[in-house]
Amino acid sequence: MKALAGKRLSALFSTVRYKLRHDGVIEVLRLLISKFHALYEQRPTHAPNTFDGEFGTDTEEIVPLWKLDIDSPYLKDGIRYQAVDAKPLRTAIEALPIHPQEFAYVDLGSGKGRSLLVASEYPFKRVLGIEFSEELHNIAAENIRRYKNPKQKCENVVSICADAAAYAFPPENTVVFLYNPFGETVLSRVLENLEISLRRGGWDLYIVYCNPVLAPLLDKEAFLKRMELPVSAAVYSNLR
Ligand SMILES: C[S@@+](CC[C@H](N)C(=O)[O-])C[C@H]1O[C@@H](n2cnc3c(N)ncnc32)[C@H](O)[C@@H]1O
C-alpha cells in the first residue's frame, strides 16, 4: 500500500516537473487542483458482502444529528442517521397483503436512502424519501444515481429534503416506512396528517415501523389496526 502511494507520488512529481518545463505554472496548478478534487471526490470502499459493497452505494456510516446543519424546529426530536438492515425490510414488504404496483412507498426520515433502494426492488408505483438533513438528502440522491441492482423494479425513486412533520399525504395507496426516525412530537404530527388525509378518503395505508419504540402511540390510534404478521417490524393498516 505504502509502496503504491510512493510510486503514485513520484509519478505525480515527474508530471509536475514535465508540465512546469513545457506548459507553465498555470497548467501545473490546474493539474494539482484536478488531482485534489479527484481525491476529495473519492468515496469509501466497502467490503463486497455488505449492502454498499454489493450495490456501489454509501449508506453504512452512522451520523449523529449534531454533526449536521439542520434547519428545523423539530431537530431535537430527530434520531441519528443509521441505515436499516435490508433483510428484515424485505421480509416486511413481502409480508404485506398488497400488489406493490398499486402503492407508493414513502420513507419518513430516509437518511442516505438505503430503505428507498431496498423498496425499489419491488414494483412500487413510486418510492419517495423525506429527509430533513440536506447533507444526508444529497448523499441519498447520489446513492439513487449510483445504485446498480439488476433486481431493481421501480425506477421512480426520489429523495426530498423536507420535514416529515409537514408532509401532507396525497390520496394514493401508500406504504409508509419508519425506522425509528423521530420522537413523539413529530410522530404525533405525522399521525394527524395521515388521519386528515385518510378522512378525505380514496386511499389505503400500511405502516411498516422498524424498531418500533413508540408503537404504543400507534396502537391507540382508532384509525389504525395493528396486523398480526410474522415479521420483526410493527405493521399497521387503516383497513378494517
Ligand atoms: C434511524 S435513521 C433512518 C434512516 C432510513 N430510514 C433507513 O432506514 O435507512 C432516521 C433518519 O430520520 C431523519 N429525521 C429525523 N427527524 C426528521 C424529520 N422531522 N423530518 C425528516 N427527517 C427526519 C434523520 O435525519 C435520520 O436520517
PDB file of C-alpha atoms and ligand atoms in Angstrom:
ATOM      1  CA  MET A   1       0.000   0.000   0.000  1.00  0.00           C
ATOM      2  CA  LYS A   2       2.770   2.414   1.095  1.00  0.00           C
ATOM      3  CA  ALA A   3       4.888   1.400  -1.924  1.00  0.00           C
ATOM      4  CA  LEU A   4       1.902   2.072  -4.215  1.00  0.00           C
ATOM      5  CA  ALA A   5       1.326   5.527  -2.677  1.00  0.00           C
ATOM      6  CA  GLY A   6       5.074   6.290  -3.055  1.00  0.00           C
ATOM      7  CA  LYS A   7       5.014   5.273  -6.741  1.00  0.00           C
ATOM      8  CA  ARG A   8       1.928   7.460  -7.362  1.00  0.00           C
ATOM      9  CA  LEU A   9       3.543  10.427  -5.626  1.00  0.00           C
ATOM     10  CA  SER A  10       6.796  10.146  -7.581  1.00  0.00           C
ATOM     11  CA  ALA A  11       4.785   9.805 -10.848  1.00  0.00           C
ATOM     12  CA  LEU A  12       2.924  12.987  -9.888  1.00  0.00           C
ATOM     13  CA  PHE A  13       6.209  14.835  -9.208  1.00  0.00           C
ATOM     14  CA  SER A  14       7.556  13.753 -12.626  1.00  0.00           C
ATOM     15  CA  THR A  15       4.387  15.002 -14.323  1.00  0.00           C
ATOM     16  CA  VAL A  16       4.603  18.304 -12.407  1.00  0.00           C
ATOM     17  CA  ARG A  17       8.293  18.775 -13.410  1.00  0.00           C
ATOM     18  CA  TYR A  18       7.478  17.985 -17.050  1.00  0.00           C
ATOM     19  CA  LYS A  19       4.452  20.323 -17.094  1.00  0.00           C
ATOM     20  CA  LEU A  20       6.408  23.136 -15.390  1.00  0.00           C
ATOM     21  CA  ARG A  21       9.030  22.948 -18.110  1.00  0.00           C
ATOM     22  CA  HIS A  22       6.608  22.614 -21.041  1.00  0.00           C
ATOM     23  CA  ASP A  23       3.269  24.192 -20.073  1.00  0.00           C
ATOM     24  CA  GLY A  24       3.999  26.690 -17.297  1.00  0.00           C
ATOM     25  CA  VAL A  25       2.717  27.334 -13.790  1.00  0.00           C
ATOM     26  CA  ILE A  26      -0.974  27.777 -14.679  1.00  0.00           C
ATOM     27  CA  GLU A  27      -1.180  24.290 -16.186  1.00  0.00           C
ATOM     28  CA  VAL A  28       0.580  22.804 -13.155  1.00  0.00           C
ATOM     29  CA  LEU A  29      -1.907  24.494 -10.822  1.00  0.00           C
ATOM     30  CA  ARG A  30      -4.766  23.153 -12.962  1.00  0.00           C
ATOM     31  CA  LEU A  31      -3.332  19.645 -12.717  1.00  0.00           C
ATOM     32  CA  LEU A  32      -2.886  19.827  -8.932  1.00  0.00           C
ATOM     33  CA  ILE A  33      -6.406  21.176  -8.418  1.00  0.00           C
ATOM     34  CA  SER A  34      -7.866  18.346 -10.500  1.00  0.00           C
ATOM     35  CA  LYS A  35      -5.838  15.767  -8.521  1.00  0.00           C
ATOM     36  CA  PHE A  36      -7.029  17.172  -5.174  1.00  0.00           C
ATOM     37  CA  HIS A  37     -10.592  17.316  -6.487  1.00  0.00           C
ATOM     38  CA  ALA A  38     -10.410  13.642  -7.531  1.00  0.00           C
ATOM     39  CA  LEU A  39      -9.068  12.732  -4.067  1.00  0.00           C
ATOM     40  CA  TYR A  40     -11.865  14.674  -2.342  1.00  0.00           C
ATOM     41  CA  GLU A  41     -14.477  13.028  -4.551  1.00  0.00           C
ATOM     42  CA  GLN A  42     -13.299   9.535  -3.664  1.00  0.00           C
ATOM     43  CA  ARG A  43     -15.888   7.639  -1.661  1.00  0.00           C
ATOM     44  CA  PRO A  44     -15.126   4.954   0.918  1.00  0.00           C
ATOM     45  CA  THR A  45     -14.841   1.444  -0.444  1.00  0.00           C
ATOM     46  CA  HIS A  46     -16.916  -1.218   1.234  1.00  0.00           C
ATOM     47  CA  ALA A  47     -16.471  -4.955   1.692  1.00  0.00           C
ATOM     48  CA  PRO A  48     -18.189  -6.909  -1.115  1.00  0.00           C
ATOM     49  CA  ASN A  49     -20.519  -8.741   1.286  1.00  0.00           C
ATOM     50  CA  THR A  50     -22.089  -5.518   2.623  1.00  0.00           C
ATOM     51  CA  PHE A  51     -25.040  -3.589   1.173  1.00  0.00           C
ATOM     52  CA  ASP A  52     -22.748  -0.798  -0.042  1.00  0.00           C
ATOM     53  CA  GLY A  53     -20.175  -3.263  -1.378  1.00  0.00           C
ATOM     54  CA  GLU A  54     -22.870  -5.067  -3.335  1.00  0.00           C
ATOM     55  CA  PHE A  55     -24.615  -2.018  -4.779  1.00  0.00           C
ATOM     56  CA  GLY A  56     -21.900   0.663  -5.033  1.00  0.00           C
ATOM     57  CA  THR A  57     -23.600   2.983  -2.545  1.00  0.00           C
ATOM     58  CA  ASP A  58     -22.631   4.886   0.604  1.00  0.00           C
ATOM     59  CA  THR A  59     -25.230   4.205   3.314  1.00  0.00           C
ATOM     60  CA  GLU A  60     -23.455   2.430   6.150  1.00  0.00           C
ATOM     61  CA  GLU A  61     -21.853   5.048   8.358  1.00  0.00           C
ATOM     62  CA  ILE A  62     -23.904   6.233  11.332  1.00  0.00           C
ATOM     63  CA  VAL A  63     -24.237  10.049  11.568  1.00  0.00           C
ATOM     64  CA  PRO A  64     -25.313  11.817  14.766  1.00  0.00           C
ATOM     65  CA  LEU A  65     -27.569  14.782  14.029  1.00  0.00           C
ATOM     66  CA  TRP A  66     -25.382  17.270  15.950  1.00  0.00           C
ATOM     67  CA  LYS A  67     -22.795  16.890  13.181  1.00  0.00           C
ATOM     68  CA  LEU A  68     -25.272  18.159  10.589  1.00  0.00           C
ATOM     69  CA  ASP A  69     -26.533  21.614   9.782  1.00  0.00           C
ATOM     70  CA  ILE A  70     -30.292  21.080  10.061  1.00  0.00           C
ATOM     71  CA  ASP A  71     -32.782  23.928   9.977  1.00  0.00           C
ATOM     72  CA  SER A  72     -35.900  22.534  11.646  1.00  0.00           C
ATOM     73  CA  PRO A  73     -37.935  23.304  14.763  1.00  0.00           C
ATOM     74  CA  TYR A  74     -38.071  19.525  15.199  1.00  0.00           C
ATOM     75  CA  LEU A  75     -34.320  18.927  15.262  1.00  0.00           C
ATOM     76  CA  LYS A  76     -34.378  17.940  18.950  1.00  0.00           C
ATOM     77  CA  ASP A  77     -36.975  15.264  18.242  1.00  0.00           C
ATOM     78  CA  GLY A  78     -34.898  13.649  15.479  1.00  0.00           C
ATOM     79  CA  ILE A  79     -32.963  10.390  15.880  1.00  0.00           C
ATOM     80  CA  ARG A  80     -29.454   9.956  14.444  1.00  0.00           C
ATOM     81  CA  TYR A  81     -28.926   8.532  10.973  1.00  0.00           C
ATOM     82  CA  GLN A  82     -28.478   4.772  10.900  1.00  0.00           C
ATOM     83  CA  ALA A  83     -29.334   2.572   7.929  1.00  0.00           C
ATOM     84  CA  VAL A  84     -31.953  -0.128   8.232  1.00  0.00           C
ATOM     85  CA  ASP A  85     -30.919  -3.760   7.636  1.00  0.00           C
ATOM     86  CA  ALA A  86     -32.089  -4.752   4.184  1.00  0.00           C
ATOM     87  CA  LYS A  87     -33.213  -8.281   5.121  1.00  0.00           C
ATOM     88  CA  PRO A  88     -35.938  -7.549   7.711  1.00  0.00           C
ATOM     89  CA  LEU A  89     -37.205  -4.732   5.487  1.00  0.00           C
ATOM     90  CA  ARG A  90     -37.565  -7.102   2.514  1.00  0.00           C
ATOM     91  CA  THR A  91     -39.318  -9.630   4.782  1.00  0.00           C
ATOM     92  CA  ALA A  92     -41.767  -6.957   5.966  1.00  0.00           C
ATOM     93  CA  ILE A  93     -42.531  -5.674   2.446  1.00  0.00           C
ATOM     94  CA  GLU A  94     -43.090  -9.221   1.179  1.00  0.00           C
ATOM     95  CA  ALA A  95     -45.474  -9.968   4.084  1.00  0.00           C
ATOM     96  CA  LEU A  96     -47.807  -7.084   3.162  1.00  0.00           C
ATOM     97  CA  PRO A  97     -51.090  -8.227   1.543  1.00  0.00           C
ATOM     98  CA  ILE A  98     -50.702  -5.793  -1.371  1.00  0.00           C
ATOM     99  CA  HIS A  99     -49.757  -5.519  -5.012  1.00  0.00           C
ATOM    100  CA  PRO A 100     -46.840  -3.042  -4.842  1.00  0.00           C
ATOM    101  CA  GLN A 101     -47.823  -1.810  -8.358  1.00  0.00           C
ATOM    102  CA  GLU A 102     -50.863  -0.192  -6.689  1.00  0.00           C
ATOM    103  CA  PHE A 103     -48.885   1.553  -3.923  1.00  0.00           C
ATOM    104  CA  ALA A 104     -46.394   4.338  -3.326  1.00  0.00           C
ATOM    105  CA  TYR A 105     -43.647   3.730  -0.760  1.00  0.00           C
ATOM    106  CA  VAL A 106     -42.760   6.688   1.469  1.00  0.00           C
ATOM    107  CA  ASP A 107     -39.887   6.610   3.973  1.00  0.00           C
ATOM    108  CA  LEU A 108     -40.212   9.386   6.573  1.00  0.00           C
ATOM    109  CA  GLY A 109     -36.659  10.153   7.742  1.00  0.00           C
ATOM    110  CA  SER A 110     -34.982   8.478   4.796  1.00  0.00           C
ATOM    111  CA  GLY A 111     -31.375   9.486   5.551  1.00  0.00           C
ATOM    112  CA  LYS A 112     -28.911   8.246   2.948  1.00  0.00           C
ATOM    113  CA  GLY A 113     -31.691   6.347   1.217  1.00  0.00           C
ATOM    114  CA  ARG A 114     -30.994   2.684   1.915  1.00  0.00           C
ATOM    115  CA  SER A 115     -34.661   1.800   2.514  1.00  0.00           C
ATOM    116  CA  LEU A 116     -35.592   3.564  -0.746  1.00  0.00           C
ATOM    117  CA  LEU A 117     -33.146   1.383  -2.643  1.00  0.00           C
ATOM    118  CA  VAL A 118     -34.407  -1.805  -0.988  1.00  0.00           C
ATOM    119  CA  ALA A 119     -38.019  -0.795  -1.748  1.00  0.00           C
ATOM    120  CA  SER A 120     -37.062  -0.223  -5.389  1.00  0.00           C
ATOM    121  CA  GLU A 121     -36.530  -3.999  -5.706  1.00  0.00           C
ATOM    122  CA  TYR A 122     -40.348  -4.178  -5.694  1.00  0.00           C
ATOM    123  CA  PRO A 123     -42.576  -2.774  -8.422  1.00  0.00           C
ATOM    124  CA  PHE A 124     -43.965   0.144  -6.362  1.00  0.00           C
ATOM    125  CA  LYS A 125     -45.593   2.948  -8.367  1.00  0.00           C
ATOM    126  CA  ARG A 126     -43.033   5.292  -6.857  1.00  0.00           C
ATOM    127  CA  VAL A 127     -40.568   5.367  -3.986  1.00  0.00           C
ATOM    128  CA  LEU A 128     -40.146   8.608  -2.061  1.00  0.00           C
ATOM    129  CA  GLY A 129     -37.881   9.610   0.823  1.00  0.00           C
ATOM    130  CA  ILE A 130     -38.358  12.628   3.103  1.00  0.00           C
ATOM    131  CA  GLU A 131     -35.189  13.675   4.907  1.00  0.00           C
ATOM    132  CA  PHE A 132     -34.638  16.947   6.817  1.00  0.00           C
ATOM    133  CA  SER A 133     -30.839  16.984   6.625  1.00  0.00           C
ATOM    134  CA  GLU A 134     -29.699  18.478   3.318  1.00  0.00           C
ATOM    135  CA  GLU A 135     -26.368  16.697   3.636  1.00  0.00           C
ATOM    136  CA  LEU A 136     -27.974  13.262   4.087  1.00  0.00           C
ATOM    137  CA  HIS A 137     -30.501  14.034   1.334  1.00  0.00           C
ATOM    138  CA  ASN A 138     -27.644  14.883  -1.081  1.00  0.00           C
ATOM    139  CA  ILE A 139     -25.919  11.582  -0.258  1.00  0.00           C
ATOM    140  CA  ALA A 140     -29.240   9.777  -0.844  1.00  0.00           C
ATOM    141  CA  ALA A 141     -29.651  11.457  -4.248  1.00  0.00           C
ATOM    142  CA  GLU A 142     -26.138  10.342  -5.200  1.00  0.00           C
ATOM    143  CA  ASN A 143     -26.851   6.805  -3.934  1.00  0.00           C
ATOM    144  CA  ILE A 144     -30.007   6.646  -6.033  1.00  0.00           C
ATOM    145  CA  ARG A 145     -27.930   7.680  -9.042  1.00  0.00           C
ATOM    146  CA  ARG A 146     -25.196   5.144  -8.367  1.00  0.00           C
ATOM    147  CA  TYR A 147     -27.336   2.181  -7.308  1.00  0.00           C
ATOM    148  CA  LYS A 148     -26.724  -0.845  -9.531  1.00  0.00           C
ATOM    149  CA  ASN A 149     -29.052  -3.773  -8.968  1.00  0.00           C
ATOM    150  CA  PRO A 150     -30.376  -5.982 -11.775  1.00  0.00           C
ATOM    151  CA  LYS A 151     -33.341  -6.797  -9.493  1.00  0.00           C
ATOM    152  CA  GLN A 152     -34.483  -3.164  -9.379  1.00  0.00           C
ATOM    153  CA  LYS A 153     -38.154  -2.977 -10.414  1.00  0.00           C
ATOM    154  CA  CYS A 154     -39.044   0.634  -9.622  1.00  0.00           C
ATOM    155  CA  GLU A 155     -37.081   3.377 -11.366  1.00  0.00           C
ATOM    156  CA  ASN A 156     -39.114   6.228  -9.893  1.00  0.00           C
ATOM    157  CA  VAL A 157     -37.023   6.723  -6.745  1.00  0.00           C
ATOM    158  CA  VAL A 158     -36.730  10.235  -5.293  1.00  0.00           C
ATOM    159  CA  SER A 159     -35.310  11.791  -2.133  1.00  0.00           C
ATOM    160  CA  ILE A 160     -36.748  15.129  -0.999  1.00  0.00           C
ATOM    161  CA  CYS A 161     -35.197  17.436   1.572  1.00  0.00           C
ATOM    162  CA  ALA A 162     -38.137  18.339   3.822  1.00  0.00           C
ATOM    163  CA  ASP A 163     -39.530  17.935   7.295  1.00  0.00           C
ATOM    164  CA  ALA A 164     -41.582  14.803   7.853  1.00  0.00           C
ATOM    165  CA  ALA A 165     -43.826  16.739  10.257  1.00  0.00           C
ATOM    166  CA  ALA A 166     -45.020  18.886   7.349  1.00  0.00           C
ATOM    167  CA  TYR A 167     -45.566  16.125   4.805  1.00  0.00           C
ATOM    168  CA  ALA A 168     -49.168  16.176   3.508  1.00  0.00           C
ATOM    169  CA  PHE A 169     -50.140  12.728   2.264  1.00  0.00           C
ATOM    170  CA  PRO A 170     -51.774  12.761  -1.173  1.00  0.00           C
ATOM    171  CA  PRO A 171     -54.723  10.426  -1.752  1.00  0.00           C
ATOM    172  CA  GLU A 172     -52.781   7.458  -3.162  1.00  0.00           C
ATOM    173  CA  ASN A 173     -52.330   3.984  -1.696  1.00  0.00           C
ATOM    174  CA  THR A 174     -49.197   4.242   0.403  1.00  0.00           C
ATOM    175  CA  VAL A 175     -46.804   2.101   2.406  1.00  0.00           C
ATOM    176  CA  VAL A 176     -45.257   4.438   4.993  1.00  0.00           C
ATOM    177  CA  PHE A 177     -41.905   3.253   6.292  1.00  0.00           C
ATOM    178  CA  LEU A 178     -40.481   4.350   9.643  1.00  0.00           C
ATOM    179  CA  TYR A 179     -37.162   3.220  11.058  1.00  0.00           C
ATOM    180  CA  ASN A 180     -37.450   4.867  14.470  1.00  0.00           C
ATOM    181  CA  PRO A 181     -36.757   8.272  12.867  1.00  0.00           C
ATOM    182  CA  PHE A 182     -38.152  10.716  15.441  1.00  0.00           C
ATOM    183  CA  GLY A 183     -39.781  11.114  18.832  1.00  0.00           C
ATOM    184  CA  GLU A 184     -43.329  11.657  19.985  1.00  0.00           C
ATOM    185  CA  THR A 185     -43.740  15.264  18.803  1.00  0.00           C
ATOM    186  CA  VAL A 186     -43.076  14.570  15.113  1.00  0.00           C
ATOM    187  CA  LEU A 187     -44.713  11.142  15.153  1.00  0.00           C
ATOM    188  CA  SER A 188     -47.925  12.703  16.545  1.00  0.00           C
ATOM    189  CA  ARG A 189     -47.825  15.305  13.768  1.00  0.00           C
ATOM    190  CA  VAL A 190     -47.370  12.584  11.148  1.00  0.00           C
ATOM    191  CA  LEU A 191     -50.294  10.595  12.581  1.00  0.00           C
ATOM    192  CA  GLU A 192     -52.501  13.710  12.490  1.00  0.00           C
ATOM    193  CA  ASN A 193     -51.542  14.339   8.856  1.00  0.00           C
ATOM    194  CA  LEU A 194     -52.288  10.723   7.967  1.00  0.00           C
ATOM    195  CA  GLU A 195     -55.677  10.825   9.654  1.00  0.00           C
ATOM    196  CA  ILE A 196     -56.658  14.079   7.933  1.00  0.00           C
ATOM    197  CA  SER A 197     -55.812  12.667   4.514  1.00  0.00           C
ATOM    198  CA  LEU A 198     -57.442   9.288   5.214  1.00  0.00           C
ATOM    199  CA  ARG A 199     -60.648  11.019   6.341  1.00  0.00           C
ATOM    200  CA  ARG A 200     -60.882  12.572   2.879  1.00  0.00           C
ATOM    201  CA  GLY A 201     -60.807   9.006   1.602  1.00  0.00           C
ATOM    202  CA  GLY A 202     -59.772   7.306  -1.593  1.00  0.00           C
ATOM    203  CA  TRP A 203     -56.665   5.518  -0.448  1.00  0.00           C
ATOM    204  CA  ASP A 204     -55.307   2.676   1.674  1.00  0.00           C
ATOM    205  CA  LEU A 205     -52.450   2.905   4.141  1.00  0.00           C
ATOM    206  CA  TYR A 206     -49.947   0.447   5.531  1.00  0.00           C
ATOM    207  CA  ILE A 207     -47.273   1.490   8.029  1.00  0.00           C
ATOM    208  CA  VAL A 208     -44.102  -0.597   8.412  1.00  0.00           C
ATOM    209  CA  TYR A 209     -42.430   0.535  11.616  1.00  0.00           C
ATOM    210  CA  CYS A 210     -38.966  -0.975  12.275  1.00  0.00           C
ATOM    211  CA  ASN A 211     -37.505  -0.679  15.769  1.00  0.00           C
ATOM    212  CA  PRO A 212     -40.951   0.498  16.867  1.00  0.00           C
ATOM    213  CA  VAL A 213     -40.065   2.202  20.146  1.00  0.00           C
ATOM    214  CA  LEU A 214     -43.190   4.389  20.002  1.00  0.00           C
ATOM    215  CA  ALA A 215     -45.608   1.633  18.914  1.00  0.00           C
ATOM    216  CA  PRO A 216     -47.979   2.424  21.863  1.00  0.00           C
ATOM    217  CA  LEU A 217     -48.685   5.772  20.152  1.00  0.00           C
ATOM    218  CA  LEU A 218     -49.882   3.982  17.013  1.00  0.00           C
ATOM    219  CA  ASP A 219     -51.649   1.227  18.980  1.00  0.00           C
ATOM    220  CA  LYS A 220     -54.024   3.772  20.488  1.00  0.00           C
ATOM    221  CA  GLU A 221     -54.988   5.418  17.185  1.00  0.00           C
ATOM    222  CA  ALA A 222     -58.562   4.468  16.317  1.00  0.00           C
ATOM    223  CA  PHE A 223     -57.925   4.783  12.584  1.00  0.00           C
ATOM    224  CA  LEU A 224     -55.098   2.219  12.644  1.00  0.00           C
ATOM    225  CA  LYS A 225     -55.147  -1.515  13.172  1.00  0.00           C
ATOM    226  CA  ARG A 226     -52.009  -3.474  14.094  1.00  0.00           C
ATOM    227  CA  MET A 227     -51.620  -6.512  11.867  1.00  0.00           C
ATOM    228  CA  GLU A 228     -50.580  -9.960  13.014  1.00  0.00           C
ATOM    229  CA  LEU A 229     -47.666 -10.726  10.704  1.00  0.00           C
ATOM    230  CA  PRO A 230     -44.619 -12.958  11.267  1.00  0.00           C
ATOM    231  CA  VAL A 231     -42.155 -10.039  10.948  1.00  0.00           C
ATOM    232  CA  SER A 232     -39.997  -8.070  13.388  1.00  0.00           C
ATOM    233  CA  ALA A 233     -41.460  -4.698  12.338  1.00  0.00           C
ATOM    234  CA  ALA A 234     -44.750  -3.441  13.744  1.00  0.00           C
ATOM    235  CA  VAL A 235     -47.171  -3.264  10.814  1.00  0.00           C
ATOM    236  CA  TYR A 236     -50.380  -1.230  10.769  1.00  0.00           C
ATOM    237  CA  SER A 237     -53.183  -0.743   8.311  1.00  0.00           C
ATOM    238  CA  ASN A 238     -56.188   1.594   8.113  1.00  0.00           C
ATOM    239  CA  LEU A 239     -58.336  -1.198   6.753  1.00  0.00           C
ATOM    240  CA  ARG A 240     -60.907  -2.828   8.976  1.00  0.00           C
TER     241      ARG A 240
HETATM  242  C1  LIG B   1     -32.725   5.935  12.028  1.00  0.00           C
HETATM  243  S1  LIG B   1     -32.462   6.958  10.593  1.00  0.00           S
HETATM  244  C2  LIG B   1     -33.384   6.052   9.383  1.00  0.00           C
HETATM  245  C3  LIG B   1     -32.765   6.106   8.002  1.00  0.00           C
HETATM  246  C4  LIG B   1     -33.521   5.401   6.890  1.00  0.00           C
HETATM  247  N1  LIG B   1     -34.940   5.470   7.023  1.00  0.00           N
HETATM  248  C5  LIG B   1     -33.136   3.951   6.784  1.00  0.00           C
HETATM  249  O1  LIG B   1     -33.965   3.128   7.192  1.00  0.00           O
HETATM  250  O2  LIG B   1     -32.041   3.614   6.306  1.00  0.00           O
HETATM  251  C6  LIG B   1     -33.523   8.347  10.996  1.00  0.00           C
HETATM  252  C7  LIG B   1     -33.489   9.476   9.976  1.00  0.00           C
HETATM  253  O3  LIG B   1     -34.584  10.346  10.198  1.00  0.00           O
HETATM  254  C8  LIG B   1     -34.185  11.664   9.908  1.00  0.00           C
HETATM  255  N2  LIG B   1     -35.147  12.576  10.573  1.00  0.00           N
HETATM  256  C9  LIG B   1     -35.318  12.771  11.889  1.00  0.00           C
HETATM  257  N3  LIG B   1     -36.304  13.672  12.130  1.00  0.00           N
HETATM  258  C10 LIG B   1     -36.779  14.053  10.905  1.00  0.00           C
HETATM  259  C11 LIG B   1     -37.807  14.950  10.478  1.00  0.00           C
HETATM  260  N4  LIG B   1     -38.552  15.657  11.350  1.00  0.00           N
HETATM  261  N5  LIG B   1     -38.017  15.082   9.147  1.00  0.00           N
HETATM  262  C12 LIG B   1     -37.281  14.386   8.244  1.00  0.00           C
HETATM  263  N6  LIG B   1     -36.281  13.548   8.593  1.00  0.00           N
HETATM  264  C13 LIG B   1     -36.040  13.354   9.904  1.00  0.00           C
HETATM  265  C14 LIG B   1     -32.764  11.728  10.457  1.00  0.00           C
HETATM  266  O4  LIG B   1     -32.031  12.787   9.897  1.00  0.00           O
HETATM  267  C15 LIG B   1     -32.237  10.347  10.043  1.00  0.00           C
HETATM  268  O5  LIG B   1     -31.651  10.403   8.769  1.00  0.00           O
END
